[in-house]
Structure formats: structure tokens, C-alpha cells
Coordinates of C-alpha atoms in Angstrom, one line a residue:
M1 CA 0.0 0.0 0.0
R2 CA 2.8 2.4 0.8
G3 CA 4.1 2.0 -2.7
T4 CA 1.0 3.5 -4.2
G5 CA 0.0 5.9 -1.5
V6 CA -3.7 5.1 -2.1
V7 CA -5.8 3.1 0.3
T8 CA -9.4 2.3 -0.7
A9 CA -12.3 2.0 1.6
A10 CA -12.9 -1.5 0.4
S11 CA -9.4 -2.6 1.4
L12 CA -9.9 -1.2 4.9
V13 CA -12.9 -3.5 5.5
L14 CA -10.4 -6.2 6.3
L15 CA -8.9 -4.2 9.1
C16 CA -12.3 -4.2 10.9
A17 CA -13.2 -7.8 10.4
G18 CA -15.3 -9.4 13.1
A19 CA -17.0 -6.2 14.2
M20 CA -20.8 -5.9 14.4
A21 CA -22.5 -4.8 11.2
A22 CA -25.2 -2.1 11.0
E23 CA -27.7 -1.3 8.2
P24 CA -27.0 2.1 6.7
G25 CA -30.1 4.3 6.8
T26 CA -31.7 2.5 9.7
P27 CA -31.5 4.4 13.0
I28 CA -30.3 2.6 16.1
P29 CA -32.5 3.6 19.1
F30 CA -31.4 3.9 22.7
T31 CA -33.7 4.1 25.6
V32 CA -33.6 4.7 29.4
N33 CA -36.3 3.0 31.5
G34 CA -38.2 2.3 28.3
A35 CA -38.3 5.9 27.2
P36 CA -36.4 7.1 24.0
L37 CA -33.1 8.9 24.8
F38 CA -31.3 9.2 21.4
A39 CA -31.0 7.5 18.1
Y40 CA -27.9 7.0 16.0
M41 CA -27.8 6.7 12.2
P42 CA -25.0 4.5 10.8
G43 CA -23.5 5.8 7.6
P44 CA -23.3 6.5 4.9
A45 CA -26.9 7.8 5.2
P46 CA -26.5 9.1 2.6
S47 CA -23.1 10.6 3.3
R48 CA -22.2 10.1 6.9
S49 CA -23.1 8.7 10.3
Y50 CA -24.8 11.0 12.9
V51 CA -27.1 11.4 15.8
V52 CA -30.6 11.7 14.4
E53 CA -32.6 12.2 17.6
L54 CA -31.6 13.6 21.0
R55 CA -34.1 14.1 23.8
T56 CA -34.4 16.2 27.0
P57 CA -35.2 14.4 30.3
S58 CA -38.9 14.8 29.5
G59 CA -38.5 13.4 26.0
L60 CA -38.5 16.4 23.8
N61 CA -36.3 15.9 20.7
V62 CA -34.2 18.9 19.6
L63 CA -32.6 17.6 16.4
R64 CA -33.8 18.0 12.8
D65 CA -32.7 15.9 9.9
Q66 CA -32.6 16.2 6.1
V67 CA -34.2 19.6 5.9
A68 CA -35.4 20.8 2.5
D69 CA -33.4 24.1 2.7
H70 CA -30.2 22.2 3.6
I71 CA -30.5 18.5 2.8
H72 CA -27.0 17.8 4.1
H73 CA -27.9 19.0 7.6
H74 CA -28.3 15.8 9.7
G75 CA -29.1 16.2 13.4
L76 CA -25.8 16.2 15.3
M77 CA -22.9 15.5 12.8
M78 CA -19.2 15.8 12.3
S79 CA -18.0 17.3 9.0
F80 CA -15.2 19.3 7.4
M81 CA -12.9 19.1 4.4
V82 CA -9.9 16.8 4.0
D83 CA -7.3 17.4 1.4
K84 CA -9.8 19.6 -0.4
V85 CA -12.4 16.9 -0.5
D86 CA -15.7 18.3 0.9
F87 CA -17.3 16.0 3.5
W88 CA -19.9 18.7 4.5
A89 CA -22.2 19.1 1.5
E90 CA -23.9 16.3 -0.5
T91 CA -23.1 16.8 -4.2
P92 CA -21.5 14.2 -6.6
E93 CA -18.1 15.8 -5.9
C94 CA -18.3 15.3 -2.1
G95 CA -16.8 12.5 0.0
K96 CA -18.6 10.1 2.3
Q97 CA -18.1 8.7 5.8
I98 CA -18.3 5.0 5.3
A99 CA -19.0 2.9 8.4
Q100 CA -16.8 -0.2 8.5
S101 CA -17.8 -1.6 11.9
L102 CA -20.1 -0.7 14.7
E103 CA -20.5 -2.1 18.2
K104 CA -23.6 -1.3 20.3
T105 CA -23.8 -1.2 24.1
A106 CA -26.6 -0.2 26.4
A107 CA -25.2 3.4 26.5
G108 CA -24.2 4.0 22.9
I109 CA -22.1 3.0 20.0
S110 CA -18.4 2.5 19.0
E111 CA -17.9 2.9 15.3
R112 CA -15.0 2.9 12.8
L113 CA -15.4 5.0 9.7
V114 CA -13.4 5.7 6.6
W115 CA -13.6 9.2 5.2
T116 CA -13.6 8.4 1.5
G117 CA -13.3 10.5 -1.7
T118 CA -15.2 10.0 -4.9
D119 CA -12.2 8.2 -6.2
G120 CA -12.7 5.5 -3.6
A121 CA -9.4 6.5 -1.8
A122 CA -9.4 6.7 2.0
R123 CA -8.6 10.3 3.2
L124 CA -9.0 9.8 6.9
L125 CA -9.8 7.1 9.5
E126 CA -12.1 7.8 12.4
S127 CA -12.8 5.8 15.6
R128 CA -15.9 7.3 17.1
A129 CA -17.7 6.7 20.4
V130 CA -21.1 8.2 21.1
T131 CA -22.8 7.5 24.4
A132 CA -25.6 9.1 26.4
A133 CA -27.3 8.9 29.8
P134 CA -29.3 10.9 32.2
D135 CA -27.2 13.0 34.6
A136 CA -29.2 13.1 37.7
E137 CA -27.0 15.6 39.6
S138 CA -27.1 18.2 36.7
G139 CA -30.7 17.3 35.8
C140 CA -29.9 16.9 32.1
T141 CA -29.5 14.4 29.4
L142 CA -25.8 14.2 28.6
L143 CA -24.4 12.9 25.4
R144 CA -20.6 12.4 24.8
W145 CA -19.0 12.4 21.4
R146 CA -15.4 11.3 21.0
S147 CA -13.7 11.1 17.6
E148 CA -10.1 9.9 17.1
F149 CA -8.7 10.6 13.7
S150 CA -5.7 9.0 12.1
L151 CA -4.1 8.5 8.7
P152 CA -4.8 5.6 6.4
P153 CA -1.9 3.3 5.6
G154 CA 0.2 4.9 2.9
R155 CA -0.8 8.5 3.6
E156 CA 1.8 10.7 5.3
K157 CA -0.4 13.6 6.1
A158 CA -3.9 15.1 5.7
E159 CA -4.9 18.7 5.7
L160 CA -8.1 19.6 7.4
T161 CA -9.9 22.8 6.2
G162 CA -13.4 24.1 6.0
S163 CA -15.9 26.9 6.3
H164 CA -16.4 28.9 9.5
Y165 CA -19.2 26.5 10.5
H166 CA -17.5 23.1 9.8
G167 CA -17.0 20.8 12.8
L168 CA -19.4 19.1 15.2
G169 CA -22.7 20.8 14.5
M170 CA -26.3 20.5 15.3
R171 CA -29.4 21.6 13.4
F172 CA -32.3 22.4 15.8
I173 CA -35.9 21.5 15.1
A174 CA -38.0 24.2 13.3
A175 CA -39.8 25.2 16.5
M176 CA -36.5 26.3 18.0
D177 CA -35.6 28.6 15.1
G178 CA -35.2 32.4 15.6
Q179 CA -35.7 32.4 19.4
G180 CA -33.5 33.3 22.4
P181 CA -29.9 34.3 22.0
F182 CA -26.9 31.9 22.0
F183 CA -24.6 32.4 25.0
N184 CA -21.3 31.0 26.0
A185 CA -18.7 30.7 28.8
S186 CA -16.7 33.7 27.7
G187 CA -19.7 36.1 28.1
V188 CA -19.0 37.9 24.8
P189 CA -21.1 37.6 21.5
G190 CA -18.0 37.0 19.3
E191 CA -17.0 38.0 15.8
I192 CA -19.6 38.5 13.1
V193 CA -18.6 36.4 10.1
R194 CA -21.6 36.7 7.8
G195 CA -25.0 38.3 8.5
E196 CA -25.9 37.3 12.1
E197 CA -23.5 34.3 12.0
R198 CA -20.8 34.5 14.7
N199 CA -17.7 32.7 15.8
V200 CA -16.5 32.9 19.4
P201 CA -13.8 31.0 21.4
A202 CA -15.2 29.5 24.6
D203 CA -15.3 26.4 26.8
W204 CA -19.0 25.9 26.0
C205 CA -21.9 27.4 24.1
A206 CA -25.6 27.2 24.8
Y207 CA -29.0 28.0 23.4
T208 CA -32.4 28.3 25.1
A209 CA -35.6 28.1 23.0
K210 CA -39.1 26.5 23.0
A211 CA -39.7 23.0 21.7
E212 CA -43.3 21.9 21.5
G213 CA -44.2 25.1 23.4
K214 CA -41.9 24.3 26.3
P215 CA -38.5 25.9 27.1
V216 CA -35.4 23.8 26.7
T217 CA -31.7 24.6 27.0
V218 CA -29.0 22.9 24.9
A219 CA -25.3 23.3 25.7
M220 CA -22.3 21.9 23.9
F221 CA -19.0 21.3 25.8
A222 CA -15.5 21.1 24.5
H223 CA -12.8 19.2 26.4
P224 CA -9.8 21.5 27.2
K225 CA -7.4 18.8 25.9
N226 CA -8.8 19.1 22.4
A227 CA -6.6 20.5 19.7
R228 CA -6.9 24.3 19.5
H229 CA -8.9 24.6 22.7
P230 CA -11.0 26.6 23.4
A231 CA -13.3 25.6 20.6
V232 CA -14.5 28.3 18.3
W233 CA -18.3 28.2 18.4
F234 CA -20.3 28.9 15.3
T235 CA -23.8 30.2 16.0
M236 CA -26.6 31.1 13.6
P237 CA -29.8 32.6 15.0
V238 CA -31.5 34.0 11.9
G239 CA -33.1 31.9 9.1
F240 CA -32.7 28.8 11.2
A241 CA -30.9 27.9 14.5
Y242 CA -27.5 26.1 14.2
M243 CA -24.6 25.7 16.5
S244 CA -21.3 23.9 16.0
A245 CA -17.9 23.4 17.7
T246 CA -15.2 24.3 15.1
L247 CA -11.4 24.1 14.9
N248 CA -11.3 27.5 13.2
L249 CA -10.3 25.8 10.0
H250 CA -11.4 28.6 7.8
K251 CA -8.6 30.7 9.2
E252 CA -6.0 28.1 9.9
P253 CA -5.9 24.6 8.3
L254 CA -4.9 21.8 10.6
V255 CA -2.3 19.3 9.3
L256 CA -2.5 15.7 10.6
E257 CA 0.8 13.9 10.1
G258 CA 3.0 11.1 11.5
G259 CA 1.6 8.7 14.0
E260 CA 0.0 11.2 16.3
P261 CA -3.8 10.9 16.2
L262 CA -6.2 13.8 16.5
L263 CA -8.7 13.3 19.4
L264 CA -11.7 15.5 19.7
D265 CA -13.9 15.1 22.8
Y266 CA -17.3 16.9 23.1
A267 CA -20.5 16.7 25.0
V268 CA -24.1 17.9 24.6
A269 CA -26.3 18.6 27.6
L270 CA -30.0 19.0 27.3
W271 CA -32.3 20.4 30.0
D272 CA -36.0 21.0 30.2
G273 CA -36.5 24.6 31.1
T274 CA -34.3 27.7 31.1
K275 CA -30.8 27.4 32.6
T276 CA -28.3 30.1 33.7
T277 CA -24.7 30.5 32.8
D278 CA -23.8 29.3 36.3
D279 CA -26.0 26.2 35.9
I280 CA -24.2 25.3 32.6
E281 CA -20.7 26.0 34.0
K282 CA -21.4 23.7 36.9
A283 CA -22.5 20.9 34.5
Y284 CA -19.5 21.5 32.3
R285 CA -17.1 21.2 35.3
R286 CA -18.9 18.1 36.5
W287 CA -18.5 16.6 33.0
L288 CA -14.8 17.4 33.0
A289 CA -14.3 15.8 36.4
D290 CA -16.0 12.6 35.2
S291 CA -14.2 12.6 31.8
P292 CA -10.4 12.2 32.4
R293 CA -8.1 11.9 29.4

């Protein structure tokens, strides 16, 4: 393989032999005490794997999938560009996250994916773990997303780039569009990038809005040991509501090379009701204490 420098997704299937298979396009549901908690869509469906549903403690879902205005918006998803191959949009020129193996536990999934270009060559390998559970002390649903990226055999480096919103992003349900402001740990609104779209560095970012007529608060946390911490949060309040944790790739590409993997560790906390900055900061600190690296 090193002689050609090209590794195909098909050849990497052998590396994952023996793992549990999952049907692309069929959500994997997770429950707690018989009630739905979240659902995971194994990829490519049609272009990636993602969290398709995520619910507050009372059962309100906050994620929207395959919206007519942006068909590539899929719930909670990880996307950016690798070596100029776009893994964000869904056009014939875009790459796909192809699931090679998936293991399910009571709390979530462990998945191996190959980020593959239209030429069939593997651009990036990802080992992903997504788990969720109620957090009784913080009174929220807490989902953790950990992605470890590495180079395919035969590739010496990969350049990660993207737009100001590329990263781990979530599209909220239509009922949550155009409501209360986003807020974050830094206490500042951040830089205006385009229209009302902003980027701001912070430990966490949050949004309070009404879902099915009831207030909910959603916060995203970034682990301080992530590359380029603090995360640069993209927020979009007008047109529709969107939030993502980015690596600021539109300003500074990130080059992955050698044997050192790139580990990104995030969490999403969901509450019923309105939460304050202090409430979210306490939940963030609690997550860090329970999430050593």
C-alpha cells in the first residue's frame, strides 16, 4: 500500500473484520427506563453517520434531519474538508463517511469510519464513540461524542480545512428557530462572520428556545485537551438555528501527520426549562471531572 500511497475504503474492511455490522439508513434507538433517549444513524446515510434524535429528560427531541433548505444537515454531525475533499455538502463531488464496523452497548455505539473521496481512496480514518445517559446531579441528558482521527496506511499527512461552520454541528428543530440568543462561557457575543453568524472562542456554548411550546436549554461542551482549545463556536440565530464546535479551520488549516492521532472530545447537555450561565458552568465542570483523558 505504501508504494501506491492510495488506500481504498474496500481494502480497509479487512482491518475491521469481526465487528458488528449495522444497516446504513436504519436508526439505532437507545432508551432509558423504556423511554427514548437518542438515536444513531450509521453511515453512509446518505453521506455520513450521525445522531438523528436527542431528547431532553422529559422526552423532547431537539434535532432536525434532512431539511429541505439544507439536505446535508443531519441532526448532530461531524464534517469538514480533508485534502480539499468536501465532507460537508452532498453533491456528486463530495466525499462520504463509510462505516466499517459498529458495536452497540446499552449506553451507545463505538464505530469505525473511513472518510472516502469519490475516487474511492481513504482520506481519513475515524474511531468514534457516542454515548448518552441521564445526569441526575445536573438534571440533564448528557451525550458524549469522542472522535479519534488517524491517517490511512500509505498516507503521510492530511490537511483539514473548511468553512467557518464546519465541525461538530447540530441543526435544531424548526420550532426552535429564531428564538432566544446563544450564550457562552466567555460572556461575549463573538466575531460577526456573515450576517448574524458569529464565531466565538469559549469552553462551551448554549441556546435556550421553546420546543413543542416548552422551554429547553441545549449546551455543547469542548474538552480542554482538544486541539486548539478553546473551541471556536459557530452560532446562527437568523433563518434557522444552528450551533457547531469548530477548529477555526477557515482561518488556519490543521495538518495531521505522523503517528499522532487527533482526538476531539465533546458533550451535549439538554435540560427541560431555562438554565443560567452558572448552571451550565457547573454541569461543564462536572463533565470534566467525570471525563479524564
